[in-house]
Structures are given as structure tokens and as C-alpha cells.
Tab-separated table of C-alpha atoms in Angstrom:
chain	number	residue	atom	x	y	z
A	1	UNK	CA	16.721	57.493	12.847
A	2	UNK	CA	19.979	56.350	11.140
A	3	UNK	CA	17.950	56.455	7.894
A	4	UNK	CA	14.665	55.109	8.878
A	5	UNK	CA	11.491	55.709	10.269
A	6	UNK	CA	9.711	54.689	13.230
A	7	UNK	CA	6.942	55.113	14.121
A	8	UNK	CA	5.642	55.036	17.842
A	9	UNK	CA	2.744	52.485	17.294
A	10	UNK	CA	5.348	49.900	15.647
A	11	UNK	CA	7.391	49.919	18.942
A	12	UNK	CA	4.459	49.446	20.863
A	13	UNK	CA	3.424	46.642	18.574
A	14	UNK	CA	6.642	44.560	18.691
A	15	UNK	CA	6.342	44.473	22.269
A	16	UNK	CA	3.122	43.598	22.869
A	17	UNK	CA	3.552	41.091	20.082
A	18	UNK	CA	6.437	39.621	21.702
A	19	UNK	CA	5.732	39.856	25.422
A	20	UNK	CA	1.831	37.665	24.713
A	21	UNK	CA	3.366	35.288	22.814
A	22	UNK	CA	5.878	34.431	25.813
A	23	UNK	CA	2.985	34.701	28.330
A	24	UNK	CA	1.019	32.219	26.309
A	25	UNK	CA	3.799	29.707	26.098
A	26	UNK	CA	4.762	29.741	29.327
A	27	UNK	CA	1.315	29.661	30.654
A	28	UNK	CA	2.068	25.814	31.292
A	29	UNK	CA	5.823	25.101	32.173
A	30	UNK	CA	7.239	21.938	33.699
A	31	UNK	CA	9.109	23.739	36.479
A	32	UNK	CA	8.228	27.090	38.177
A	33	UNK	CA	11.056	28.594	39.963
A	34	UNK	CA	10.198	31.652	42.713
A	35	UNK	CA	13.080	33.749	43.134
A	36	UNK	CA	16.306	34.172	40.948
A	37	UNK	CA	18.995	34.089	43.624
A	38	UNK	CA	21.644	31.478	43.873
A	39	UNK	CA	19.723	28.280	44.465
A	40	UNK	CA	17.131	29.220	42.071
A	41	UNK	CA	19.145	30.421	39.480
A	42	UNK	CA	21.554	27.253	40.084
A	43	UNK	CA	18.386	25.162	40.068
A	44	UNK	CA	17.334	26.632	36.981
A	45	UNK	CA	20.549	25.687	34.600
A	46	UNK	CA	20.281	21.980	35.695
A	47	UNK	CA	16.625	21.696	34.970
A	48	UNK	CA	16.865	23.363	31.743
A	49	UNK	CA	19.799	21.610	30.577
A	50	UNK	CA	18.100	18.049	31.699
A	51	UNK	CA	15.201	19.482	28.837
A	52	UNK	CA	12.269	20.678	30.791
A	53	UNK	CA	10.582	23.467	30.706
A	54	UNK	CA	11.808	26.197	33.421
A	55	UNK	CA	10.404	29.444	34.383
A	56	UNK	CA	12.204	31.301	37.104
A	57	UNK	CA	9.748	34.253	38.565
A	58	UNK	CA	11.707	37.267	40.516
A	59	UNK	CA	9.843	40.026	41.670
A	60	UNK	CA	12.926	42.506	41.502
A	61	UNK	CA	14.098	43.752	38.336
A	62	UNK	CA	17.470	42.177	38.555
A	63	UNK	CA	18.967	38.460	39.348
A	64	UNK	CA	21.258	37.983	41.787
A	65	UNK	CA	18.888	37.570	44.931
A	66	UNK	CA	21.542	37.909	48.518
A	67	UNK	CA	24.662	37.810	45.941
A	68	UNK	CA	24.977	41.604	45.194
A	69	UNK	CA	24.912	42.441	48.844
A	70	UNK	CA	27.234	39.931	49.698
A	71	UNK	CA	29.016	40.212	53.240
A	72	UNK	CA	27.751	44.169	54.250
A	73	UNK	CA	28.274	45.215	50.673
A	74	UNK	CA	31.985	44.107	50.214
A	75	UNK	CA	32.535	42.752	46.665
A	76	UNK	CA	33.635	39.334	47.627
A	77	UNK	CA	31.753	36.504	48.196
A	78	UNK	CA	32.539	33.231	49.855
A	79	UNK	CA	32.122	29.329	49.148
A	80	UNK	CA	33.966	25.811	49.807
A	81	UNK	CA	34.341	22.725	47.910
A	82	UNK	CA	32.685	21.240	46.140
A	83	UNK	CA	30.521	24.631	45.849
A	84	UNK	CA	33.433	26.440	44.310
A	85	UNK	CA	34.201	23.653	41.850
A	86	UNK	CA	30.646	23.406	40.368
A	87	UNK	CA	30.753	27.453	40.049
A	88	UNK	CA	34.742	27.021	38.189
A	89	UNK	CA	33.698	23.635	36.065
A	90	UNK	CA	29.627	24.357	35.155
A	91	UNK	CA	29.218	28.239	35.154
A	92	UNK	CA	33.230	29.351	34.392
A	93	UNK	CA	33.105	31.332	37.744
A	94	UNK	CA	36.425	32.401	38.423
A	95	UNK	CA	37.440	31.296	42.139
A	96	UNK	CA	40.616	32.405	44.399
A	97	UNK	CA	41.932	29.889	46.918
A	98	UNK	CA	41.276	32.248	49.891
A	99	UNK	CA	43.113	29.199	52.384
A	100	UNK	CA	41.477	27.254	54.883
A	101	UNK	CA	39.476	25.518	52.879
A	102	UNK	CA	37.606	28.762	51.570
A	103	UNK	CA	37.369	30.178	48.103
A	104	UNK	CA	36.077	33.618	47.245
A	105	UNK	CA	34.232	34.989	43.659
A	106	UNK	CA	32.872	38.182	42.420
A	107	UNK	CA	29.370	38.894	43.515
A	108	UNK	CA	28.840	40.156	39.987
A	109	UNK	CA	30.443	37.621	37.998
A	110	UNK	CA	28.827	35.110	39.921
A	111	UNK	CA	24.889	36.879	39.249
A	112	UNK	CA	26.321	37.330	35.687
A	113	UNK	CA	27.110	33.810	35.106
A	114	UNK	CA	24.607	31.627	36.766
A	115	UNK	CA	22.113	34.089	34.631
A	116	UNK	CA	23.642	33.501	31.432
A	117	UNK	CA	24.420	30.050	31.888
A	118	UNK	CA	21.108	29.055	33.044
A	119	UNK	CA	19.248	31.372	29.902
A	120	UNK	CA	21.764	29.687	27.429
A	121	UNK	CA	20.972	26.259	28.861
A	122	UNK	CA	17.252	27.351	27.989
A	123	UNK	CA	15.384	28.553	31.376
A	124	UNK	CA	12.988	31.845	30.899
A	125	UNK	CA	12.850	34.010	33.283
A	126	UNK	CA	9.942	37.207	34.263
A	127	UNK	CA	11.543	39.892	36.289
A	128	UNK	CA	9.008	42.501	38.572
A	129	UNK	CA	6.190	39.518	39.106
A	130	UNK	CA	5.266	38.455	42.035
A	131	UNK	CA	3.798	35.503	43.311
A	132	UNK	CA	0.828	36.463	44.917
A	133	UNK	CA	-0.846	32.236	45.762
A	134	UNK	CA	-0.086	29.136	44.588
A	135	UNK	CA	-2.729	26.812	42.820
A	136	UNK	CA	-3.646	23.428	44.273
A	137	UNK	CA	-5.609	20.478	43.843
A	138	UNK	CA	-7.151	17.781	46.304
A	139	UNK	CA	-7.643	13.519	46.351
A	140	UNK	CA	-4.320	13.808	46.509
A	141	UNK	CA	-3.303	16.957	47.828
A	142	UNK	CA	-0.612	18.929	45.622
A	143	UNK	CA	0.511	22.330	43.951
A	144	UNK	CA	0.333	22.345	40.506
A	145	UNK	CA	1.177	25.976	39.582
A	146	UNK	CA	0.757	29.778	41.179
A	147	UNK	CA	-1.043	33.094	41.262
A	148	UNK	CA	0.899	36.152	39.774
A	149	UNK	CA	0.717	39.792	39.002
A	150	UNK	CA	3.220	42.387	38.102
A	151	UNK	CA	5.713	43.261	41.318
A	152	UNK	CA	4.380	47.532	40.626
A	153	UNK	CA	0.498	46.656	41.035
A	154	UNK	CA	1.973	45.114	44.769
A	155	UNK	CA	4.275	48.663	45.134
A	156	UNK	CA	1.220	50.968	44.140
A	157	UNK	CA	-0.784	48.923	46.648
A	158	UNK	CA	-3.895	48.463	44.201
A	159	UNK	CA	-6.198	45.755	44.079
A	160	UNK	CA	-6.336	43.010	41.053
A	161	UNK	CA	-6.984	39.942	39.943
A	162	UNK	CA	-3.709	37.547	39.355
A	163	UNK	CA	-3.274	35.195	36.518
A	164	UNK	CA	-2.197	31.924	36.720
A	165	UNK	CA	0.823	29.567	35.955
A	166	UNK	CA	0.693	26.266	35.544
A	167	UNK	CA	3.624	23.718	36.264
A	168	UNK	CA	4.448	20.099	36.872
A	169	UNK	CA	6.401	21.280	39.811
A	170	UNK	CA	6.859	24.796	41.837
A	171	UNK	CA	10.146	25.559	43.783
A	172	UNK	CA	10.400	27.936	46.664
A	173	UNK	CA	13.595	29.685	46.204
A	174	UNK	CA	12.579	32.962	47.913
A	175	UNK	CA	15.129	33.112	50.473
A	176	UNK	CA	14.872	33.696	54.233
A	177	UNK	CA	11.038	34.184	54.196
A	178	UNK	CA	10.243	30.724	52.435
A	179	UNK	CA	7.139	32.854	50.820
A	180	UNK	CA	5.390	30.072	49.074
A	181	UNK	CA	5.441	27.587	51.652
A	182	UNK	CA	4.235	30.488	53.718
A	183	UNK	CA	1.414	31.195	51.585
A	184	UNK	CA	0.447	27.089	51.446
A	185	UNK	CA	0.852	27.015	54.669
A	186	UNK	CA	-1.151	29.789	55.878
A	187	UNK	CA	-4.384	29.378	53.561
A	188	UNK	CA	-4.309	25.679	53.002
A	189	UNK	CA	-3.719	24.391	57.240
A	190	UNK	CA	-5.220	20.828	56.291
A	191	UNK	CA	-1.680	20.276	53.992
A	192	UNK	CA	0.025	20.654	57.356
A	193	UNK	CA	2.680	22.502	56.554
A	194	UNK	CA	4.576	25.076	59.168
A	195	UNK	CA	7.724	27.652	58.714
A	196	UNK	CA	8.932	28.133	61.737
A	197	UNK	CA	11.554	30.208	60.349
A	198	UNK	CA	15.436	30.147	60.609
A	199	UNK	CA	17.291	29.627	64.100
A	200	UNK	CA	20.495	31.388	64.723
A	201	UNK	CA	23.996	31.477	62.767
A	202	UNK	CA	25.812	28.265	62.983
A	203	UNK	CA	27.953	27.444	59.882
A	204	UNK	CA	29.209	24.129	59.789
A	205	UNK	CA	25.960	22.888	60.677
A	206	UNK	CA	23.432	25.172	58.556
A	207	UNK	CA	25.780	24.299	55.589
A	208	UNK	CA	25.442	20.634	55.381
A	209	UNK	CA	21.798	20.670	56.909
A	210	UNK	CA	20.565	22.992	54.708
A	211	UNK	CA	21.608	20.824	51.389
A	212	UNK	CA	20.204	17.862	53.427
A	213	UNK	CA	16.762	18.700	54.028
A	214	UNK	CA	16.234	20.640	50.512
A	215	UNK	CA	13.638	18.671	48.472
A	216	UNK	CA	9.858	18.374	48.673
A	217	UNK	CA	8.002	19.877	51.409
A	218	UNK	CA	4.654	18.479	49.590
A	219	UNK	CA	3.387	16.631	46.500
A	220	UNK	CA	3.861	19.360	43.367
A	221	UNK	CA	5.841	21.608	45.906
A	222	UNK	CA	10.186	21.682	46.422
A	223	UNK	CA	12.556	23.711	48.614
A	224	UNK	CA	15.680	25.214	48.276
A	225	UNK	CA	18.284	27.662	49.435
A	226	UNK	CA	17.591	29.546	52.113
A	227	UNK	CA	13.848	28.507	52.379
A	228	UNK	CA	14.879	25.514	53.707
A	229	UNK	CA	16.280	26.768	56.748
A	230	UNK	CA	13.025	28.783	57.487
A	231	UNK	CA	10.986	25.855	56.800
A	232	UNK	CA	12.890	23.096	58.961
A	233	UNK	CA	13.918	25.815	61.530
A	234	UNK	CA	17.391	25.046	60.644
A	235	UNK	CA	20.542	27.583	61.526
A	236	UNK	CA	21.561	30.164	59.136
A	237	UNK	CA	25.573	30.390	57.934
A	238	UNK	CA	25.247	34.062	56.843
A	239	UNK	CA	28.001	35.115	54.339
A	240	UNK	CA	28.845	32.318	52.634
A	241	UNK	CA	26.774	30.531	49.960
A	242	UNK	CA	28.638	27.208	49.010
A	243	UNK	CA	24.731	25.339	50.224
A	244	UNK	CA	23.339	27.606	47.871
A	245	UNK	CA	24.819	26.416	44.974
A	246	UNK	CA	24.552	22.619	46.189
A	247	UNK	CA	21.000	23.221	47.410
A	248	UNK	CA	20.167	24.402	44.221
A	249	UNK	CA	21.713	21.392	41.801
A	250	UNK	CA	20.456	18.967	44.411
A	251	UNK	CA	16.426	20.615	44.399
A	252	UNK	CA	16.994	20.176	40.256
A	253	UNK	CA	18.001	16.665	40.464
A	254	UNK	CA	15.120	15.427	42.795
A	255	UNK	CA	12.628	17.583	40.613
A	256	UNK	CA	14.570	15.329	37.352
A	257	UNK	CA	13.970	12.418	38.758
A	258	UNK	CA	10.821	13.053	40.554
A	259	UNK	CA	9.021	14.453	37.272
A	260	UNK	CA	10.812	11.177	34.984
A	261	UNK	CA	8.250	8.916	36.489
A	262	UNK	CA	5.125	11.149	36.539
């Protein structure tokens, strides 16, 4: 090919090569993100640019999370201040002044950016894994990383064994399910956690109430985005995502500062 040869083996080499060496670093991370949608993805450029360690775990192939489908599929997607100005100023997201206080962006643009920005700024990410438990430790009670395997062994419905993920901190970005807390919550009842999942849409309201309760639901353990509502029983707000981005630079900040004194 174009004047050299290849053999099969060597491609299968450089991969494996390549793919054990990134397990075995991140193996132990300071942050473990669940889901790569707007919080976590937000979350993930702030933590990585403040110099820890970030993994962000999606079990899709793809970023983007409830971006891509946007409002029923239309290619617009909406935010307010000061959502819009951290998207224009931190990720170069182009916004429109839509009136009213309102501001709209391209669903891909906005997946694009908060991507790059947040891989450029030095977060990892592992696309088709899912996270299958979480790993915890008692006297004093916390999470201190997760249980994984590969998104197809879940689709083929097959039994195995997960491997493990250490981290100084685990955030539940997952979205309208809140699937770690879920899983604590379930199989550990003594930590006392409950998700009594999201109440009805109420805007005004979910928006500011979903930034103000994201944070830590337990030692070793953080929420954001749209997990928050489903853990707090807080309203949802539906097509626009302006918490989302302030949910996920606030969850980053209180992990900074949290893991600063550890």
C-alpha cells in the first residue's frame, strides 16, 4: 500500500500495544466521569485543565449525550446567560441572540467543541464501556472507583467478570437515570442514598435548582447534570441545557477544591 507493506499481525500489534498501555495508566485516575454529555463533558475540561487526572466513561460510541437529539431532532439547541457565555468565551461555541434572554448553538458544534476542548485540555475518554458497579470502602463510607466492561458484552447479553477503575473521585453524569447513584443506592442501602427520580417540567425552577443541588451525594461520590434532578426529585426544563453547562463547571470546581485538601 502506497509503497509499503503491511502486514495483518503489525496492525493488530499497534493496537493492542496501544490500547494496554492506556488501560494500565488509567487504571488509577483522579476523577472518573460516567457519561460524556454536556455536564460531563463540561466537567471534564475544567478538571483537566485544573491538572488532574480525568477519565470520562460513555457507553455509546459517540459524545454528545441529549445534545444530538436536541428539541425532537431540530438542529438547534437552546441556553441563557451565563451558560451561553462560558460555551462563546471557554469552548469558542458560536451563539445567536435568539431574544428574550435566550441564545441558541449547533447541537454539533457544541458535541464537537466541548469534546475537543476538554481532550486538548488533557481528559481521556473510553467510548462503548459501561459501568456495570461502583467500588467502595467502609470506616468511613465512600466510593473510590467503579466496575466496567465493554458496552457489546452488555448488548450480546453474556455474562463476565468487570474490571476495575480506580479514582479519587467518581461523577454521575449519566443523565435522567442517575445510574451510579442508582447502583450505590440499590446494593449498598446502609449509605442511605435514594433516587426518587425527576418530577415534572418546570423551567425556571429546574434550571437554577438543578445547578444548586449538584455536588456530592456521598464521600468519593458527585452529581451533575441531569442526575441531579433524578436524585433530589427536582423538575426537569426539557430543551434547554444552559444548567448543563453550569452544573457541569460547578461539579468540577467542588471536585478541585474538594480533592486540594485530601
Amino acid at each position: 500500500m502506497y509503497g509499503v507493506s503491511i502486514r495483518e499481525s503489525e496492525i493488530t500489534r499497534a493496537i493492542v500495544k496501544s490500547a494496554l498501555k492506556f488501560l494500565d495508566e488509567y487504571s488509577s485516575v483522579d476523577v472518573a466521569i460516567v457519561g460524556a454529555g454536556p455536564s460531563g463533558m463540561t466537567a471534564a475540561y475544567y478538571l483537566a485543565r485544573a491538572g488532574l487526572k480525568t477519565l470520562v466513561l460513555e457507553r455509546r460510541f459517540s459524545f454528545g449525550g441529549g445534545i444530538g437529539g436536541a428539541a425532537s431532532h431540530l438542529p438547534s439547541i437552546v441556553v441563557e446567560h451565563p451558560a451561553a457565555q462560558i460555551l462563546s468565551e471557554d469552548f469558542n461555541v458560536r451563539v445567536q441572540d435568539a431574544g428574550n434572554g435566550l441564545y441558541v448553538v449547533d447541537p454539533a458544534e457544541m458535541i464537537a467543541k466541548l469534546a475537543a476542548k476538554s481532550i486538548d485540555a488533557g481528559a481521556k475518554y473510553l467510548l462503548g464501556i459501561n459501568v456495570e458497579d461502583v467500588i467502595y470502602r467502609d470506616k468511613p463510607a465512600r466510593i473510590v472507583g467503579l466496575a466496567v466492561y465493554w458496552s457489546s458484552i452488555q448488548m450480546a447479553n453474556i455474562h463476565t467478570d468487570p474490571f476495575f477503575i480506580e479514582a479519587r473521585a467518581v461523577i454521575d453524569a449519566t443523565g435522567h437515570d442517575a445510574e451510579v447513584v442508582s447502583v450505590v443506592a440499590r446494593k449498598n442501602p446502609e449509605f442511605g442514598l435514594k433516587v426518587p427520580g425527576e418530577r415534572s417540567a418546570y423551567v425556571d425552577l429546574a434550571e437554577d435548582l438543578v445547578v444548586k443541588y449538584t455536588g456530592k451525594v456521598m464521600e468519593g461520590l458527585y452529581v451533575t447534570g441531569m442526575a441531579v434532578a433524578a436524585v433530589y426529585g427536582l423538575p426537569r426544563m426539557g430543551p434547554i441545557f444552559g444548567s448543563m453547562i453550569l452544573s457541569g463547571k460547578r461539579v468540577a470546581e467542588l471536585v478541585i477544591n474538594d480533592l486540594k485538601r485530601i
